[in-house]
mmCIF file with all atom_site columns, C-alpha atoms in Angstrom:
data_model
loop_
_atom_site.group_PDB
_atom_site.id
_atom_site.type_symbol
_atom_site.label_atom_id
_atom_site.label_alt_id
_atom_site.label_comp_id
_atom_site.label_asym_id
_atom_site.label_entity_id
_atom_site.label_seq_id
_atom_site.pdbx_PDB_ins_code
_atom_site.Cartn_x
_atom_site.Cartn_y
_atom_site.Cartn_z
_atom_site.occupancy
_atom_site.B_iso_or_equiv
_atom_site.pdbx_formal_charge
_atom_site.auth_seq_id
_atom_site.auth_comp_id
_atom_site.auth_asym_id
_atom_site.auth_atom_id
_atom_site.pdbx_PDB_model_num
ATOM 1   C CA . MET A 1 1   ? 95.216  99.396  107.971 1.00 49.00 ? 1   MET A CA 1
ATOM 2   C CA . LYS A 1 2   ? 92.275  101.597 108.160 1.00 51.00 ? 2   LYS A CA 1
ATOM 3   C CA . LYS A 1 3   ? 92.965  104.895 110.060 1.00 52.00 ? 3   LYS A CA 1
ATOM 4   C CA . LYS A 1 4   ? 91.002  105.986 112.664 1.00 52.00 ? 4   LYS A CA 1
ATOM 5   C CA . VAL A 1 5   ? 89.026  109.388 111.913 1.00 47.00 ? 5   VAL A CA 1
ATOM 6   C CA . ILE A 1 6   ? 89.697  112.364 114.063 1.00 47.00 ? 6   ILE A CA 1
ATOM 7   C CA . SER A 1 7   ? 88.743  115.349 114.544 1.00 45.00 ? 7   SER A CA 1
ATOM 8   C CA . ILE A 1 8   ? 91.137  118.627 114.769 1.00 44.00 ? 8   ILE A CA 1
ATOM 9   C CA . SER A 1 9   ? 91.281  118.704 118.502 1.00 48.00 ? 9   SER A CA 1
ATOM 10  C CA . THR A 1 10  ? 91.106  115.225 119.573 1.00 53.00 ? 10  THR A CA 1
ATOM 11  C CA . PRO A 1 11  ? 92.875  114.384 123.003 1.00 53.00 ? 11  PRO A CA 1
ATOM 12  C CA . PHE A 1 12  ? 95.248  112.070 123.385 1.00 53.00 ? 12  PHE A CA 1
ATOM 13  C CA . GLN A 1 13  ? 93.127  109.341 125.599 1.00 58.00 ? 13  GLN A CA 1
ATOM 14  C CA . PHE A 1 14  ? 95.383  106.059 125.725 1.00 61.00 ? 14  PHE A CA 1
ATOM 15  C CA . ALA A 1 15  ? 95.853  105.306 129.344 1.00 64.00 ? 15  ALA A CA 1
ATOM 16  C CA . SER A 1 16  ? 97.692  102.177 128.064 1.00 74.00 ? 16  SER A CA 1
ATOM 17  C CA . PHE A 1 17  ? 100.497 104.483 126.998 1.00 79.00 ? 17  PHE A CA 1
ATOM 18  C CA . ASN A 1 18  ? 101.523 105.619 130.357 1.00 81.00 ? 18  ASN A CA 1
ATOM 19  C CA . ASN A 1 19  ? 105.138 104.257 130.068 1.00 88.00 ? 19  ASN A CA 1
ATOM 20  C CA . CYS A 1 20  ? 105.541 106.573 127.000 1.00 90.00 ? 20  CYS A CA 1
ATOM 21  C CA . PHE A 1 21  ? 104.349 109.838 128.536 1.00 89.00 ? 21  PHE A CA 1
ATOM 22  C CA . TRP A 1 22  ? 105.357 109.364 132.503 1.00 86.00 ? 22  TRP A CA 1
ATOM 23  C CA . ASP A 1 23  ? 106.396 113.121 132.494 1.00 90.00 ? 23  ASP A CA 1
ATOM 24  C CA . VAL A 1 24  ? 103.680 114.659 130.757 1.00 89.00 ? 24  VAL A CA 1
ATOM 25  C CA . ASP A 1 25  ? 99.582  114.748 131.303 1.00 84.00 ? 25  ASP A CA 1
ATOM 26  C CA . ALA A 1 26  ? 98.564  112.189 128.572 1.00 83.00 ? 26  ALA A CA 1
ATOM 27  C CA . SER A 1 27  ? 95.029  113.659 128.559 1.00 81.00 ? 27  SER A CA 1
ATOM 28  C CA . LYS A 1 28  ? 96.164  116.890 127.593 1.00 86.00 ? 28  LYS A CA 1
ATOM 29  C CA . LEU A 1 29  ? 98.149  115.892 124.452 1.00 86.00 ? 29  LEU A CA 1
ATOM 30  C CA . ASP A 1 30  ? 96.251  116.451 121.234 1.00 89.00 ? 30  ASP A CA 1
ATOM 31  C CA . ILE A 1 31  ? 96.635  114.145 118.848 1.00 90.00 ? 31  ILE A CA 1
ATOM 32  C CA . ILE A 1 32  ? 96.958  116.651 115.865 1.00 92.00 ? 32  ILE A CA 1
ATOM 33  C CA . LYS A 1 33  ? 98.915  119.376 117.583 1.00 93.00 ? 33  LYS A CA 1
ATOM 34  C CA . ASP A 1 34  ? 101.456 116.883 119.335 1.00 94.00 ? 34  ASP A CA 1
ATOM 35  C CA . LYS A 1 35  ? 101.713 114.206 117.001 1.00 95.00 ? 35  LYS A CA 1
ATOM 36  C CA . ASN A 1 36  ? 105.375 114.477 116.354 1.00 96.00 ? 36  ASN A CA 1
ATOM 37  C CA . PHE A 1 37  ? 106.064 114.504 120.111 1.00 96.00 ? 37  PHE A CA 1
ATOM 38  C CA . ILE A 1 38  ? 103.500 111.609 120.352 1.00 95.00 ? 38  ILE A CA 1
ATOM 39  C CA . ILE A 1 39  ? 104.910 109.446 117.384 1.00 96.00 ? 39  ILE A CA 1
ATOM 40  C CA . ALA A 1 40  ? 108.291 109.889 118.764 1.00 97.00 ? 40  ALA A CA 1
ATOM 41  C CA . ARG A 1 41  ? 107.548 108.923 122.279 1.00 96.00 ? 41  ARG A CA 1
ATOM 42  C CA . VAL A 1 42  ? 105.969 105.590 121.512 1.00 95.00 ? 42  VAL A CA 1
ATOM 43  C CA . LEU A 1 43  ? 108.714 104.638 118.841 1.00 97.00 ? 43  LEU A CA 1
ATOM 44  C CA . GLU A 1 44  ? 111.270 105.062 121.448 1.00 95.00 ? 44  GLU A CA 1
ATOM 45  C CA . TYR A 1 45  ? 109.544 103.737 124.337 1.00 95.00 ? 45  TYR A CA 1
ATOM 46  C CA . GLY A 1 46  ? 106.194 101.848 123.272 1.00 93.00 ? 46  GLY A CA 1
ATOM 47  C CA . VAL A 1 47  ? 105.790 98.107  123.202 1.00 93.00 ? 47  VAL A CA 1
ATOM 48  C CA . MET A 1 48  ? 104.610 96.073  120.308 1.00 93.00 ? 48  MET A CA 1
ATOM 49  C CA . GLU A 1 49  ? 100.414 96.571  120.966 1.00 90.00 ? 49  GLU A CA 1
ATOM 50  C CA . GLN A 1 50  ? 101.279 100.585 121.402 1.00 91.00 ? 50  GLN A CA 1
ATOM 51  C CA . ILE A 1 51  ? 103.343 100.448 117.917 1.00 93.00 ? 51  ILE A CA 1
ATOM 52  C CA . LYS A 1 52  ? 100.315 99.047  116.462 1.00 92.00 ? 52  LYS A CA 1
ATOM 53  C CA . GLU A 1 53  ? 97.927  101.452 117.720 1.00 90.00 ? 53  GLU A CA 1
ATOM 54  C CA . LEU A 1 54  ? 99.928  104.371 116.823 1.00 92.00 ? 54  LEU A CA 1
ATOM 55  C CA . ARG A 1 55  ? 100.151 102.835 113.285 1.00 93.00 ? 55  ARG A CA 1
ATOM 56  C CA . THR A 1 56  ? 96.194  103.044 113.117 1.00 91.00 ? 56  THR A CA 1
ATOM 57  C CA . ILE A 1 57  ? 96.468  106.426 114.006 1.00 92.00 ? 57  ILE A CA 1
ATOM 58  C CA . TYR A 1 58  ? 98.985  108.091 112.138 1.00 95.00 ? 58  TYR A CA 1
ATOM 59  C CA . SER A 1 59  ? 100.104 107.232 108.446 1.00 96.00 ? 59  SER A CA 1
ATOM 60  C CA . ASP A 1 60  ? 103.382 105.598 107.568 1.00 95.00 ? 60  ASP A CA 1
ATOM 61  C CA . ASP A 1 61  ? 104.344 108.991 105.981 1.00 96.00 ? 61  ASP A CA 1
ATOM 62  C CA . GLU A 1 62  ? 103.772 110.987 108.981 1.00 97.00 ? 62  GLU A CA 1
ATOM 63  C CA . ILE A 1 63  ? 105.802 108.493 111.024 1.00 97.00 ? 63  ILE A CA 1
ATOM 64  C CA . ARG A 1 64  ? 108.358 108.560 108.535 1.00 97.00 ? 64  ARG A CA 1
ATOM 65  C CA . TYR A 1 65  ? 108.558 112.379 108.965 1.00 98.00 ? 65  TYR A CA 1
ATOM 66  C CA . VAL A 1 66  ? 109.620 111.989 112.669 1.00 97.00 ? 66  VAL A CA 1
ATOM 67  C CA . VAL A 1 67  ? 111.769 109.282 112.051 1.00 97.00 ? 67  VAL A CA 1
ATOM 68  C CA . LYS A 1 68  ? 113.928 111.484 109.261 1.00 96.00 ? 68  LYS A CA 1
ATOM 69  C CA . ASN A 1 69  ? 113.685 114.847 111.458 1.00 96.00 ? 69  ASN A CA 1
ATOM 70  C CA . SER A 1 70  ? 112.989 114.188 115.393 1.00 95.00 ? 70  SER A CA 1
ATOM 71  C CA . ARG A 1 71  ? 115.847 114.999 117.749 1.00 92.00 ? 71  ARG A CA 1
ATOM 72  C CA . ASN A 1 72  ? 113.836 113.067 120.452 1.00 92.00 ? 72  ASN A CA 1
ATOM 73  C CA . ILE A 1 73  ? 114.644 109.466 119.242 1.00 94.00 ? 73  ILE A CA 1
ATOM 74  C CA . SER A 1 74  ? 118.181 107.369 119.770 1.00 94.00 ? 74  SER A CA 1
ATOM 75  C CA . LYS A 1 75  ? 120.070 106.474 116.753 1.00 94.00 ? 75  LYS A CA 1
ATOM 76  C CA . ARG A 1 76  ? 119.000 102.822 117.595 1.00 95.00 ? 76  ARG A CA 1
ATOM 77  C CA . VAL A 1 77  ? 115.410 103.411 117.190 1.00 96.00 ? 77  VAL A CA 1
ATOM 78  C CA . ALA A 1 78  ? 116.193 105.580 114.350 1.00 96.00 ? 78  ALA A CA 1
ATOM 79  C CA . THR A 1 79  ? 118.101 102.982 112.338 1.00 95.00 ? 79  THR A CA 1
ATOM 80  C CA . PHE A 1 80  ? 115.364 100.529 113.287 1.00 96.00 ? 80  PHE A CA 1
ATOM 81  C CA . TRP A 1 81  ? 112.429 102.460 111.603 1.00 96.00 ? 81  TRP A CA 1
ATOM 82  C CA . SER A 1 82  ? 114.510 103.587 108.908 1.00 96.00 ? 82  SER A CA 1
ATOM 83  C CA . THR A 1 83  ? 114.848 99.937  107.886 1.00 96.00 ? 83  THR A CA 1
ATOM 84  C CA . ILE A 1 84  ? 111.114 98.956  108.157 1.00 95.00 ? 84  ILE A CA 1
ATOM 85  C CA . LEU A 1 85  ? 110.050 102.266 106.478 1.00 96.00 ? 85  LEU A CA 1
ATOM 86  C CA . ASP A 1 86  ? 112.559 102.055 103.848 1.00 96.00 ? 86  ASP A CA 1
ATOM 87  C CA . ILE A 1 87  ? 114.265 105.323 104.716 1.00 96.00 ? 87  ILE A CA 1
ATOM 88  C CA . PRO A 1 88  ? 118.040 105.927 103.860 1.00 95.00 ? 88  PRO A CA 1
ATOM 89  C CA . THR A 1 89  ? 119.786 106.068 106.889 1.00 93.00 ? 89  THR A CA 1
ATOM 90  C CA . GLU A 1 90  ? 121.519 109.451 105.175 1.00 93.00 ? 90  GLU A CA 1
ATOM 91  C CA . GLU A 1 91  ? 118.170 111.156 105.804 1.00 94.00 ? 91  GLU A CA 1
ATOM 92  C CA . VAL A 1 92  ? 117.546 110.454 109.372 1.00 95.00 ? 92  VAL A CA 1
ATOM 93  C CA . TYR A 1 93  ? 118.766 113.112 111.483 1.00 93.00 ? 93  TYR A CA 1
ATOM 94  C CA . ALA A 1 94  ? 119.754 110.721 114.456 1.00 92.00 ? 94  ALA A CA 1
ATOM 95  C CA . CYS A 1 95  ? 121.921 108.741 112.272 1.00 89.00 ? 95  CYS A CA 1
ATOM 96  C CA . SER A 1 96  ? 123.702 111.797 111.225 1.00 85.00 ? 96  SER A CA 1
ATOM 97  C CA . GLN A 1 97  ? 127.347 112.849 112.424 1.00 68.00 ? 97  GLN A CA 1
ATOM 98  C CA . ARG A 1 98  ? 125.523 116.197 113.584 1.00 65.00 ? 98  ARG A CA 1
ATOM 99  C CA . TYR A 1 99  ? 123.620 114.184 116.126 1.00 53.00 ? 99  TYR A CA 1
ATOM 100 C CA . SER A 1 100 ? 124.910 113.785 119.697 1.00 58.00 ? 100 SER A CA 1
ATOM 101 C CA . PRO A 1 101 ? 122.737 111.698 122.295 1.00 56.00 ? 101 PRO A CA 1
#
């Protein structure tokens, strides 16, 4: 997949992502500074088209980092993405015993 070229301060401007960002002003999210938040929200609440778009913006390594370290994704979502991205579940915070939703 070809990645989009983004500047250091590109605002997050996807109106079609409103279901993922109901509690924040998505127009104020920065695609670089807020990438962990954006990735976690889209993985957790996004639909297939949104996830496809997410994967054109962020690399699998960036998504893998969020899956492994985020406290903002459910165990169900973390387990699914660990399978897709070939991450051992022992390395995924949401799959660990210390995680409590």
